[in-house]
């Protein structure tokens, strides 16, 4: 039996744990909070800080584990993979230097530029306020990003969070007080999709594309969040994408991996591209160095290939030997979050339905909850995710919704994710910006 250290305690890691166990692994879970789903299935667990490399190495050595799967970005940014590899432990996850693909927006934009991978919006990187006002004027509409990990929260969009160039300049100055650089990009218009890929630096396992929903409330209203839910379609495309859009995004990821290999060393782990389909084709918003949360929960249950074997192959540089297969089913994931999330979340006890107690058919993945003696408590972040799988989006949505509405406590979720109404708006949006040129046959 393959022993695997799994670092992280969110719903994404809950889904990773399930997939690894299905593939015959024995899980040694290293978590910051006790995730009830992971606790149940792990052989052993340890509670500690996710960026504490020496504690993670110690846990691995004590249990003679030779393979590690890193869930979130914080341990990658802290160099946990560097520390594990030094001890001969194979990793699914990049070293600290290569995790810059996610942790530094300028690293990624400059890498693409150097290698002529032409999918970036117009952009500028500034270390001081000089020249910013002129650049904002030149772009007209733009997005301002602190250069570093922000949990998606430091990104401000003109027309949404920033209403004038004065405000834009002021925000850039604010960012420069706490970050070495600020990245300013042309604002792209289109529909976003996530393409998650596993790579050993040479070969690739591309998961089907998924669309996430960042805004807190129905109708894409309210503040940005970590992601309120997501869907994927039974044809392993998305209703607003064509096959060639996805192949294009896959090609970009493959070229970026080749560029990294040439300039540094082979990238081993997840490359998750946040792409956007625009009137001028597929463009790149950003890369993440880990699976998406919630997007991992859409794709991992679809994977028919043994995920434990896949992870082993990534760490050993043998991914080329594996042919991945997916179930042709639609998935809809809905997150149940505390009332007031994300601005002023109120933590509290919740009751989560199960198959046995509530007859729900959805898969259940716990996120930022704490299991205490008298039940499950929300913390201040997303609480529990439900994934419906079905022959159609409609069927998958019903399964996820039926489960999400049964959670008891001070919570809410987005009822519109995966519904026909919202999806037809996405299709309509693409039709409008492309002038209908890209209609699906
Ligand atoms: P990021 O932290 O880079 O993922 O940005 C968070 C969100 O901001 C993205 O998911 C997009 O919705 C939006 N965003 C970022 N960059 C751009 C851009 N260049 N054009 C339009 N929207 C963007
Ligand atoms: N779904 C957004 C993220 O994982 O960053």
XYZ file of C-alpha atoms and ligand atoms in Angstrom:
469
model
C 0.000 0.000 0.000
C 1.375 3.417 -0.985
C 1.798 5.668 2.047
C 1.110 9.314 1.212
C 1.424 12.498 3.242
C -1.395 14.863 2.386
C -0.849 18.457 3.454
C -3.922 20.673 3.938
C -7.363 20.498 5.498
C -9.845 22.085 3.094
C -12.596 20.591 0.964
C -10.086 20.313 -1.886
C -7.851 18.113 0.290
C -10.922 16.120 1.376
C -11.540 15.370 -2.318
C -7.834 14.582 -2.885
C -7.880 12.192 0.094
C -10.925 10.357 -1.287
C -9.313 10.002 -4.711
C -6.018 8.738 -3.246
C -7.786 6.213 -1.027
C -9.838 4.978 -3.968
C -6.458 4.444 -5.658
C -5.302 2.241 -2.775
C -3.241 4.761 -0.761
C -2.857 5.000 2.979
C -3.212 8.654 4.040
C -1.066 10.439 6.593
C -2.831 13.781 6.917
C -1.040 16.925 8.032
C -3.687 19.547 8.835
C -4.060 22.886 10.547
C -7.677 22.239 11.565
C -9.277 18.861 12.065
C -11.216 18.135 8.869
C -13.860 15.522 9.738
C -13.887 14.012 6.235
C -10.102 13.545 6.135
C -9.914 12.383 9.749
C -12.314 9.570 9.001
C -10.299 8.185 6.150
C -6.722 8.881 7.244
C -4.562 6.178 8.781
C -2.983 8.833 10.991
C -3.101 12.603 11.298
C -1.095 15.430 12.787
C -2.184 18.996 13.538
C 0.284 21.804 12.844
C 0.975 24.905 10.819
C 0.828 24.321 7.071
C 4.024 26.314 6.456
C 6.067 24.435 9.056
C 8.423 22.495 6.775
C 10.348 20.778 9.552
C 7.175 19.489 11.259
C 5.959 18.091 7.933
C 9.320 16.428 7.204
C 9.354 14.959 10.721
C 5.829 13.538 10.305
C 6.855 11.984 6.965
C 10.044 10.421 8.343
C 8.418 9.074 11.505
C 5.932 7.219 9.361
C 8.368 6.233 6.610
C 6.354 7.964 3.920
C 8.019 8.458 0.531
C 5.412 10.500 -1.335
C 3.721 13.816 -0.499
C 0.766 15.597 -2.071
C 0.535 19.275 -1.207
C -2.972 20.750 -1.365
C -2.868 24.527 -0.770
C -0.442 27.258 -1.843
C 0.853 28.297 1.613
C 3.130 25.249 2.109
C 4.385 25.559 -1.478
C 5.242 29.228 -0.891
C 7.005 28.273 2.349
C 9.276 25.752 0.621
C 7.781 22.562 2.067
C 8.558 20.696 -1.178
C 12.217 21.804 -1.076
C 12.495 20.424 2.471
C 10.762 17.120 1.637
C 12.798 16.548 -1.525
C 16.016 17.064 0.433
C 15.012 14.000 2.469
C 14.307 11.961 -0.662
C 10.523 12.286 -0.426
C 8.834 12.664 -3.817
C 6.303 15.479 -4.152
C 3.258 16.467 -6.137
C 3.764 20.216 -5.903
C 6.492 22.601 -7.069
C 9.505 23.884 -5.173
C 9.366 27.354 -3.663
C 11.071 28.923 -6.668
C 8.644 27.358 -9.158
C 5.599 28.080 -6.975
C 6.250 31.671 -8.039
C 4.061 30.703 -10.960
C 1.283 31.437 -8.453
C 2.939 33.560 -5.781
C 4.336 36.197 -8.122
C 2.135 37.651 -10.852
C 5.181 39.383 -12.382
C 7.193 36.118 -12.506
C 4.523 34.524 -14.668
C 3.882 37.508 -16.927
C 7.645 37.998 -17.529
C 8.149 34.260 -18.199
C 5.410 34.247 -20.835
C 6.814 37.386 -22.417
C 10.356 36.010 -22.575
C 9.153 32.833 -24.294
C 6.746 34.592 -26.674
C 3.666 32.872 -25.288
C 1.224 35.484 -26.409
C -1.804 35.115 -24.112
C -1.289 37.973 -21.667
C -3.261 41.195 -21.629
C -1.216 44.374 -21.945
C 0.546 44.754 -18.602
C 3.098 46.755 -16.637
C 5.058 45.990 -13.460
C 5.861 48.968 -11.226
C 8.155 49.314 -8.214
C 7.342 52.981 -7.656
C 4.496 55.381 -8.411
C 6.397 57.039 -11.271
C 4.716 56.340 -14.598
C 1.621 54.682 -13.140
C -0.791 57.567 -13.826
C 0.206 57.600 -17.518
C -0.133 53.819 -17.806
C -3.629 53.843 -16.258
C -4.624 56.550 -18.724
C -3.208 54.507 -21.629
C -5.075 51.310 -20.651
C -8.395 53.018 -19.888
C -9.828 49.995 -18.059
C -7.549 47.799 -15.989
C -7.014 45.407 -13.103
C -4.568 46.155 -10.264
C -2.793 43.257 -8.555
C -0.382 43.271 -5.627
C 2.657 41.158 -6.564
C 2.393 38.338 -4.058
C -0.092 35.938 -2.496
C -3.318 37.754 -1.715
C -5.861 34.954 -1.563
C -7.519 36.633 -4.557
C -8.528 39.527 -2.338
C -6.050 42.252 -3.238
C -7.071 42.274 -6.900
C -9.126 45.358 -7.819
C -10.972 45.811 -11.072
C -11.706 49.139 -12.768
C -15.446 49.688 -13.013
C -16.118 47.363 -10.073
C -13.866 48.330 -7.156
C -12.124 51.320 -8.735
C -14.187 54.064 -10.318
C -11.610 56.650 -11.440
C -7.925 56.826 -12.431
C -7.297 58.852 -9.243
C -8.660 55.996 -7.183
C -6.576 53.581 -9.265
C -3.370 55.501 -8.627
C -4.138 55.772 -4.920
C -4.677 52.006 -4.685
C -1.367 51.312 -6.494
C 0.442 53.563 -4.005
C -1.227 51.708 -1.150
C -0.125 48.354 -2.585
C 3.465 49.580 -2.955
C 3.599 50.354 0.764
C 3.203 46.649 1.586
C 4.436 44.883 -1.577
C 7.648 45.303 -3.589
C 5.754 45.555 -6.884
C 2.312 46.164 -8.307
C 1.096 44.626 -11.569
C -1.350 46.576 -13.713
C -3.155 44.771 -16.520
C -5.586 45.613 -19.258
C -9.067 44.466 -18.192
C -10.168 41.510 -20.300
C -13.796 40.914 -21.157
C -15.103 37.380 -21.533
C -15.970 34.174 -19.706
C -13.462 32.617 -17.339
C -12.654 28.927 -17.051
C -10.210 26.883 -15.012
C -7.971 24.337 -16.699
C -6.228 22.178 -14.113
C -3.317 20.072 -15.333
C -0.933 17.687 -13.633
C 2.571 17.530 -15.013
C 5.953 15.979 -14.327
C 7.503 18.746 -16.427
C 7.217 16.831 -19.707
C 3.912 14.979 -19.880
C 0.462 16.203 -18.949
C -2.817 15.062 -17.517
C -5.339 17.763 -18.347
C -8.549 17.678 -16.347
C -11.797 18.810 -17.993
C -12.439 22.590 -17.794
C -14.520 23.959 -14.923
C -16.178 27.315 -14.287
C -16.023 28.785 -10.773
C -18.250 31.530 -9.307
C -16.295 34.142 -7.375
C -19.100 36.462 -6.293
C -20.859 35.802 -2.990
C -24.498 36.148 -4.028
C -26.925 34.909 -6.681
C -26.741 36.731 -10.001
C -22.968 37.306 -9.577
C -23.609 40.065 -7.051
C -21.698 40.968 -3.902
C -18.055 40.782 -2.901
C -15.473 38.383 -4.307
C -14.916 35.161 -2.378
C -12.634 32.145 -2.553
C -15.262 30.588 -4.885
C -18.917 29.772 -4.100
C -19.280 26.801 -6.415
C -18.462 25.453 -9.839
C -19.596 23.159 -12.628
C -18.301 20.984 -15.437
C -20.277 19.455 -18.283
C -20.877 15.872 -19.412
C -19.110 16.400 -22.751
C -15.984 17.461 -20.786
C -16.250 20.946 -22.303
C -18.220 23.930 -20.999
C -21.420 25.185 -22.635
C -19.714 28.408 -23.784
C -16.484 26.780 -25.005
C -15.474 24.937 -28.140
C -13.095 22.048 -28.253
C -10.442 24.272 -29.842
C -10.597 26.759 -26.924
C -9.701 24.005 -24.492
C -6.959 22.587 -26.752
C -5.555 26.118 -27.017
C -5.458 26.492 -23.216
C -3.834 23.050 -22.889
C -1.183 24.073 -25.382
C -0.436 27.233 -23.393
C 0.114 25.208 -20.213
C 2.379 22.793 -22.091
C 4.451 25.653 -23.490
C 4.728 27.320 -20.070
C 5.933 24.030 -18.550
C 8.520 23.712 -21.322
C 9.669 27.296 -20.634
C 10.027 26.535 -16.919
C 11.996 23.376 -17.676
C 14.331 25.295 -19.952
C 14.941 28.173 -17.531
C 14.858 26.242 -14.226
C 14.037 22.533 -13.802
C 11.025 20.319 -14.585
C 7.853 21.477 -12.837
C 6.217 18.641 -10.914
C 2.734 19.241 -9.651
C -0.402 21.074 -10.662
C -0.565 23.940 -13.128
C -4.001 25.457 -12.851
C -4.575 28.089 -15.504
C -7.251 30.706 -14.974
C -8.160 31.329 -18.616
C -10.691 33.665 -20.167
C -12.371 33.302 -23.544
C -12.461 36.738 -25.153
C -13.358 38.159 -28.556
C -9.641 37.844 -29.387
C -9.343 34.219 -28.326
C -8.234 32.506 -25.144
C -6.129 34.628 -22.765
C -4.469 33.897 -19.433
C -5.549 35.626 -16.224
C -3.212 33.774 -13.882
C -1.658 30.466 -12.915
C -2.033 28.680 -9.614
C 0.407 26.019 -8.470
C -2.253 23.758 -6.919
C -5.682 22.355 -7.667
C -8.589 24.778 -7.489
C -10.943 24.957 -4.576
C -13.794 24.235 -5.492
C -12.690 23.038 -8.972
C -10.803 19.986 -7.636
C -14.106 18.649 -6.350
C -15.597 18.689 -9.844
C -12.819 16.839 -11.596
C -11.368 14.335 -9.126
C -14.595 12.304 -8.806
C -14.683 12.065 -12.625
C -11.210 10.545 -12.921
C -11.433 6.839 -13.769
C -7.650 6.387 -13.762
C -6.000 5.456 -10.445
C -5.114 8.828 -8.838
C -2.525 7.329 -6.507
C -0.680 5.917 -9.526
C -0.975 9.312 -11.221
C 0.558 11.140 -8.226
C 3.389 8.625 -8.024
C 4.068 9.097 -11.728
C 4.145 12.901 -11.348
C 6.724 12.718 -8.546
C 8.850 10.150 -10.403
C 8.722 11.872 -13.792
C 6.796 9.010 -15.394
C 3.464 10.650 -16.177
C 3.959 9.888 -19.884
C 3.187 6.236 -19.140
C -0.340 7.058 -17.954
C -3.430 7.584 -20.106
C -6.138 9.374 -18.150
C -9.815 8.613 -18.554
C -12.809 10.526 -17.259
C -16.422 9.658 -16.687
C -18.588 11.607 -19.087
C -20.800 13.159 -16.444
C -21.753 16.707 -15.493
C -20.823 17.963 -12.023
C -22.112 20.864 -9.932
C -20.427 21.910 -6.695
C -22.100 24.258 -4.205
C -20.405 25.677 -1.150
C -22.348 26.346 2.037
C -20.775 29.303 3.853
C -21.408 31.158 7.128
C -23.882 34.040 7.180
C -22.032 37.296 6.559
C -19.279 35.583 4.504
C -16.852 36.905 3.263
C -16.882 40.337 4.956
C -18.210 39.556 8.443
C -18.726 35.806 8.753
C -20.386 34.448 11.875
C -18.985 31.117 12.950
C -21.346 28.616 14.559
C -22.505 25.034 14.837
C -24.036 23.405 11.786
C -25.795 20.170 11.004
C -24.718 18.545 7.790
C -27.041 16.078 6.046
C -25.683 12.725 4.908
C -26.881 9.902 2.732
C -28.007 8.017 5.834
C -29.548 11.040 7.622
C -31.304 12.973 4.897
C -31.108 10.822 1.827
C -28.829 13.212 -0.051
C -27.153 11.877 -3.168
C -24.371 14.482 -3.315
C -20.737 13.907 -2.414
C -19.860 15.814 0.776
C -16.538 17.597 1.298
C -15.723 19.496 4.464
C -13.762 22.738 4.288
C -12.987 25.203 7.093
C -14.852 23.441 9.864
C -13.699 22.244 13.218
C -15.003 19.005 14.616
C -15.679 19.238 18.337
C -17.272 16.793 20.743
C -20.754 18.219 20.302
C -20.649 18.588 16.550
C -19.279 20.465 13.585
C -18.460 24.160 13.848
C -17.965 26.619 11.030
C -14.927 28.827 11.192
C -14.883 32.111 9.290
C -14.454 30.660 5.854
C -16.287 28.321 3.487
C -17.828 25.425 5.424
C -18.926 22.436 3.414
C -19.214 21.652 -0.273
C -21.694 19.345 -1.994
C -21.067 17.864 -5.409
C -23.829 16.507 -7.587
C -22.932 14.268 -10.509
C -25.362 13.420 -13.293
C -25.944 12.766 -16.958
C -26.774 16.451 -17.441
C -26.016 19.729 -15.677
C -29.664 19.906 -14.706
C -29.527 16.564 -12.941
C -26.207 17.376 -11.214
C -27.506 20.777 -10.066
C -30.599 19.260 -8.469
C -28.498 16.785 -6.490
C -26.150 19.510 -5.182
C -29.007 21.910 -4.380
C -31.053 19.281 -2.565
C -28.087 18.657 -0.236
C -27.029 22.291 0.270
C -30.499 23.407 1.320
C -30.619 20.755 4.032
C -27.720 22.186 6.062
C -28.978 23.594 9.363
C -27.377 26.633 11.023
C -26.474 30.236 10.197
C -25.485 29.612 6.594
C -26.212 30.455 2.969
C -25.269 29.197 -0.483
C -25.757 30.256 -4.103
C -28.872 28.651 -5.508
C -28.110 29.705 -9.075
C -24.838 27.840 -9.700
C -25.286 25.250 -12.437
C -28.852 26.323 -13.248
C -30.032 26.655 -16.815
C -30.788 30.324 -16.275
C -27.255 31.265 -15.229
C -25.579 29.069 -17.843
C -27.636 30.582 -20.653
C -26.404 34.004 -19.492
C -22.812 32.800 -19.918
C -23.543 31.547 -23.430
C -25.328 34.789 -24.288
C -22.345 36.804 -22.988
C -19.912 34.943 -25.251
C -22.278 35.282 -28.190
C -22.436 39.032 -27.606
C -18.702 39.622 -27.376
C -17.711 37.299 -30.224
C -20.582 38.454 -32.424
C -21.805 34.848 -32.600
C -18.764 33.826 -34.707
C -17.878 31.046 -32.366
C -21.227 29.271 -32.240
C -21.010 25.612 -31.341
C -21.945 23.408 -34.234
P -6.549 36.705 -9.719
O -6.169 36.872 -8.277
O -5.467 37.047 -10.684
O -7.240 35.386 -9.951
O -7.748 37.717 -9.983
C -8.986 37.550 -9.359
C -10.082 37.798 -10.343
O -9.942 39.106 -10.900
C -10.073 36.869 -11.538
O -10.691 35.646 -11.320
C -10.797 37.708 -12.556
O -12.192 37.614 -12.359
C -10.357 39.106 -12.251
N -9.237 39.466 -13.124
C -7.912 39.332 -12.878
N -7.165 39.786 -13.904
C -8.031 40.212 -14.839
C -7.889 40.822 -16.133
N -6.692 41.080 -16.676
N -9.021 41.147 -16.805
C -10.239 40.913 -16.272
N -10.442 40.362 -15.071
C -9.351 40.014 -14.344
N -11.274 28.619 -7.383
C -10.327 29.587 -7.073
C -9.060 29.074 -6.565
O -8.886 27.921 -6.230
O -8.128 29.879 -6.492
